[in-house]
CSV table of C-alpha atoms in Angstrom, one decimal:
chain,number,residue,atom,x,y,z
A,21,ASP,CA,0.0,0.0,0.0
A,22,THR,CA,2.9,2.3,-0.8
A,23,ALA,CA,1.7,5.7,-1.9
A,24,VAL,CA,4.4,6.6,-4.4
A,25,SER,CA,6.7,3.8,-5.6
A,26,GLN,CA,9.7,3.8,-7.8
A,27,THR,CA,11.6,1.0,-9.5
A,28,PRO,CA,14.4,0.3,-9.4
A,29,LYS,CA,15.8,1.6,-6.1
A,30,TYR,CA,19.4,1.3,-7.3
A,31,LEU,CA,20.7,1.4,-10.9
A,32,VAL,CA,24.3,1.0,-11.8
A,33,THR,CA,25.1,1.2,-15.5
A,34,GLN,CA,27.8,2.1,-18.0
A,35,MET,CA,28.1,5.3,-19.9
A,36,GLY,CA,26.2,5.3,-23.2
A,37,ASN,CA,23.5,2.9,-22.0
A,38,ASP,CA,19.8,3.6,-22.1
A,39,LYS,CA,17.8,3.1,-18.9
A,40,SER,CA,14.3,3.6,-17.6
A,41,ILE,CA,12.9,4.4,-14.1
A,42,LYS,CA,9.3,3.7,-13.3
A,43,CYS,CA,7.0,5.5,-11.0
A,44,GLU,CA,3.5,4.7,-9.8
A,45,GLN,CA,1.2,6.4,-7.4
A,46,ASN,CA,-2.0,4.9,-5.9
A,47,LEU,CA,-3.2,8.2,-4.3
A,48,GLY,CA,-5.5,9.1,-7.2
A,49,HIS,CA,-3.6,12.3,-7.8
A,50,ASP,CA,-3.7,14.2,-11.1
A,51,THR,CA,-0.2,15.6,-11.1
A,52,MET,CA,3.2,13.8,-11.1
A,53,TYR,CA,6.7,15.1,-11.1
A,54,TRP,CA,10.3,14.1,-11.5
A,55,TYR,CA,13.0,15.7,-9.5
A,56,LYS,CA,16.8,15.3,-9.6
A,57,GLN,CA,18.9,15.4,-6.4
A,58,ASP,CA,22.6,15.9,-6.9
A,59,SER,CA,25.5,14.8,-4.7
A,60,LYS,CA,25.1,18.0,-2.6
A,61,LYS,CA,21.5,17.2,-1.9
A,62,PHE,CA,20.2,20.0,-4.1
A,63,LEU,CA,16.7,19.2,-5.5
A,64,LYS,CA,15.5,20.5,-8.9
A,65,ILE,CA,12.3,19.9,-10.8
A,66,MET,CA,12.8,18.2,-14.2
A,67,PHE,CA,9.3,17.4,-15.4
A,68,SER,CA,5.7,17.7,-14.3
A,69,TYR,CA,2.6,16.0,-15.8
A,70,ASN,CA,-1.0,16.8,-15.1
A,71,ASN,CA,-3.5,14.2,-16.3
A,72,LYS,CA,-0.9,12.8,-18.7
A,73,GLU,CA,-0.2,16.2,-20.2
A,74,LEU,CA,3.3,17.7,-19.9
A,75,ILE,CA,3.2,20.9,-17.9
A,76,ILE,CA,6.8,21.6,-16.9
A,77,ASN,CA,9.9,20.7,-18.9
A,78,GLU,CA,12.8,22.4,-17.3
A,79,THR,CA,16.2,22.8,-19.0
A,80,VAL,CA,16.8,19.1,-19.1
A,81,PRO,CA,18.8,17.5,-21.9
A,82,ASN,CA,16.6,15.8,-24.5
A,83,ARG,CA,18.2,12.5,-23.6
A,84,PHE,CA,15.7,12.5,-20.8
A,85,SER,CA,12.2,11.7,-22.0
A,86,PRO,CA,9.2,11.3,-19.6
A,87,LYS,CA,6.3,9.2,-20.5
A,88,SER,CA,2.9,9.0,-18.8
A,89,PRO,CA,0.8,6.1,-20.0
A,90,ASP,CA,-2.0,7.0,-17.5
A,91,LYS,CA,-2.3,9.5,-14.7
A,92,ALA,CA,-1.1,7.0,-12.1
A,93,HIS,CA,2.3,6.4,-13.9
A,94,LEU,CA,5.1,8.6,-14.9
A,95,ASN,CA,8.2,6.9,-16.3
A,96,LEU,CA,11.6,8.4,-17.0
A,97,HIS,CA,13.7,7.1,-19.9
A,98,ILE,CA,17.3,8.2,-20.3
A,99,ASN,CA,19.3,7.7,-23.4
A,100,SER,CA,23.0,7.7,-23.8
A,101,LEU,CA,23.7,8.0,-20.1
A,102,GLU,CA,26.6,10.3,-19.0
A,103,LEU,CA,28.7,10.4,-15.9
A,104,GLY,CA,26.9,13.6,-14.9
A,105,ASP,CA,23.5,11.9,-14.8
A,106,SER,CA,24.6,10.1,-11.6
A,107,ALA,CA,22.1,11.4,-9.0
A,108,VAL,CA,19.1,10.4,-7.0
A,109,TYR,CA,15.9,10.8,-9.0
A,110,PHE,CA,12.6,11.3,-7.1
A,111,CYS,CA,9.1,10.9,-8.3
A,112,ALA,CA,6.3,12.8,-6.6
A,113,SER,CA,2.6,13.4,-7.0
A,114,SER,CA,0.0,15.9,-5.8
A,115,GLN,CA,-3.8,16.1,-6.0
A,116,ASN,CA,-3.8,19.0,-8.4
A,117,ARG,CA,-1.5,21.6,-9.8
A,118,GLY,CA,-0.6,24.6,-7.7
A,119,GLN,CA,0.1,24.9,-4.0
A,120,GLU,CA,-0.6,21.3,-3.0
A,121,THR,CA,1.4,19.1,-0.8
A,122,GLN,CA,3.6,16.8,-2.9
A,123,TYR,CA,4.2,13.1,-1.9
A,124,PHE,CA,7.5,11.7,-2.8
A,125,GLY,CA,8.7,8.3,-3.7
A,126,PRO,CA,11.8,6.6,-2.1
A,127,GLY,CA,14.1,7.7,-4.9
A,128,THR,CA,16.2,5.9,-7.5
A,129,ARG,CA,19.9,6.1,-7.0
A,130,LEU,CA,21.5,6.1,-10.4
A,131,LEU,CA,25.3,5.6,-10.8
A,132,VAL,CA,26.8,5.9,-14.2
A,133,LEU,CA,30.3,4.4,-14.5
B,24,GLY,CA,12.0,35.1,-9.6
B,25,ASN,CA,11.3,32.5,-7.0
B,26,SER,CA,13.9,31.1,-4.7
B,27,VAL,CA,14.5,29.8,-1.2
B,28,THR,CA,17.6,30.5,0.8
B,29,GLN,CA,18.3,28.1,3.6
B,30,MET,CA,20.8,28.1,6.4
B,31,GLU,CA,24.0,26.3,5.5
B,32,GLY,CA,24.7,23.1,7.4
B,33,PRO,CA,25.7,20.8,8.7
B,34,VAL,CA,24.2,21.4,12.1
B,35,THR,CA,25.2,19.2,15.1
B,36,LEU,CA,23.3,19.4,18.3
B,37,SER,CA,23.1,17.5,21.5
B,38,GLU,CA,19.9,15.8,22.4
B,39,GLU,CA,17.3,18.1,24.0
B,40,ALA,CA,18.9,21.2,22.5
B,41,PHE,CA,16.9,23.9,20.8
B,42,LEU,CA,16.8,23.9,17.0
B,43,THR,CA,16.5,26.7,14.6
B,44,ILE,CA,17.0,26.3,10.8
B,45,ASN,CA,16.6,29.6,9.0
B,46,CYS,CA,14.7,29.9,5.7
B,47,THR,CA,14.0,33.0,3.7
B,48,TYR,CA,12.3,33.2,0.4
B,49,THR,CA,11.7,35.4,-2.7
B,50,ALA,CA,8.5,34.9,-4.6
B,51,THR,CA,5.9,36.7,-6.7
B,52,GLY,CA,2.3,36.5,-5.4
B,53,TYR,CA,1.4,34.6,-2.3
B,54,PRO,CA,3.3,31.4,-2.1
B,55,SER,CA,2.7,28.4,0.2
B,56,LEU,CA,5.7,27.4,2.3
B,57,PHE,CA,6.8,23.9,3.3
B,58,TRP,CA,9.3,22.1,5.3
B,59,TYR,CA,10.2,18.6,4.0
B,60,VAL,CA,12.4,16.1,5.9
B,61,GLN,CA,14.6,13.4,4.3
B,62,TYR,CA,15.7,10.7,6.7
B,63,PRO,CA,18.8,8.7,5.7
B,64,GLY,CA,18.2,6.5,2.6
B,65,GLU,CA,14.6,7.6,2.2
B,66,GLY,CA,12.5,10.0,0.1
B,67,LEU,CA,11.2,13.4,1.2
B,68,GLN,CA,8.3,13.6,3.6
B,69,LEU,CA,6.2,16.7,4.3
B,70,LEU,CA,7.0,17.9,7.8
B,71,LEU,CA,4.7,21.0,7.9
B,72,LYS,CA,3.3,23.7,5.8
B,73,ALA,CA,1.7,27.1,5.9
B,74,THR,CA,-0.4,28.6,3.1
B,75,LYS,CA,-0.8,32.3,4.2
B,76,ALA,CA,0.9,35.0,6.2
B,77,ASP,CA,1.0,34.5,9.9
B,78,ASP,CA,0.0,30.8,9.6
B,79,LYS,CA,1.9,28.5,11.9
B,80,GLY,CA,2.6,25.0,10.7
B,81,SER,CA,3.4,22.4,13.3
B,82,ASN,CA,4.1,18.7,13.4
B,83,LYS,CA,6.1,16.3,15.7
B,84,GLY,CA,7.2,19.2,17.9
B,85,PHE,CA,8.5,21.2,15.0
B,86,GLU,CA,7.0,24.7,14.2
B,87,ALA,CA,7.4,27.3,11.6
B,88,THR,CA,5.5,30.6,11.1
B,89,TYR,CA,4.9,32.2,7.8
B,90,ARG,CA,6.3,35.8,8.1
B,91,LYS,CA,5.5,37.9,5.1
B,92,GLU,CA,7.1,41.0,6.5
B,93,THR,CA,10.5,39.3,6.8
B,94,THR,CA,9.8,36.7,4.0
B,95,SER,CA,10.9,34.0,6.4
B,96,PHE,CA,9.7,30.5,7.4
B,97,HIS,CA,12.2,29.4,10.1
B,98,LEU,CA,12.0,25.9,11.5
B,99,GLU,CA,12.1,25.5,15.2
B,100,LYS,CA,12.0,22.7,17.7
B,101,GLY,CA,12.3,23.1,21.5
B,102,SER,CA,14.0,19.8,22.3
B,103,VAL,CA,15.6,17.7,19.5
B,104,GLN,CA,16.0,13.9,19.6
B,105,VAL,CA,18.5,11.6,18.0
B,106,SER,CA,15.7,10.4,15.7
B,107,ASP,CA,15.4,13.9,14.3
B,108,SER,CA,18.7,13.5,12.5
B,109,ALA,CA,17.9,14.1,8.8
B,110,VAL,CA,18.2,16.6,6.0
B,111,TYR,CA,15.6,19.4,6.2
B,112,PHE,CA,14.4,21.2,3.1
B,113,CYS,CA,12.5,24.5,3.0
B,114,ALA,CA,10.4,24.9,-0.1
B,115,LEU,CA,7.9,27.2,-1.7
B,116,SER,CA,5.1,26.8,-4.2
B,117,ARG,CA,3.9,29.9,-5.8
B,118,THR,CA,0.4,30.7,-6.9
B,119,GLY,CA,-0.6,28.9,-10.1
B,120,ALA,CA,2.7,27.1,-10.3
B,121,ASN,CA,3.1,23.4,-10.6
B,122,ASN,CA,6.3,22.7,-8.8
B,123,LEU,CA,8.2,23.2,-5.6
B,124,PHE,CA,11.3,25.4,-5.4
B,125,PHE,CA,13.6,23.9,-2.8
B,126,GLY,CA,16.3,25.3,-0.6
B,127,THR,CA,19.7,23.6,-0.6
B,128,GLY,CA,18.8,21.5,2.5
B,129,THR,CA,20.3,21.5,6.0
B,130,ARG,CA,21.7,18.4,7.5
B,131,LEU,CA,21.0,18.0,11.2
B,132,THR,CA,22.8,15.5,13.3
B,133,VAL,CA,21.7,15.0,16.9
B,134,ILE,CA,24.1,13.3,19.3
B,135,PRO,CA,23.1,11.6,22.5
């Protein structure tokens, strides 16, 4: 009965590979997000979807492509992984857009070698 | 623009000490303000929030008051415990926006 779940929890891969991270929320929320947390713990929004529609696309390389098959899922696909992509990626969801509380998943720790 | 400036860490305190973590913000409109906590190896959890000026958010002994005049939302706890050791993030969400703007996080370590 986890509210926001992500898989995998850990991902170690070689430079140049393509990988995906999956996120699912069972809260019935309309809006989902991807955040990146760097090694200094700084958190930055990457993408936001509302009812499967892309709302926010920050300055993220186009090697990163989010996909929302339905409003309970928001997956993140990364092509041609680079060393600098190593980080912890957090998925989150909220009831609506705007000033709502966001609920975070446990994070996916990505290490690119 | 919108930004959050948070007290640099790390902060190390003895158990039962008083905690203050400073947070100031810059925002257009009337943002909502949040404190999130990240325990080791876990995701972020909402600790408390305030949605308008002079509101006080509180949870688990932590408090923060939304001060519009000083654009601040400082986190306080009267007596910290070892279990409070975590990274604390101040964040804002502005009117009509769709994401949170986070501060840089403050790592708190409480020693017995």
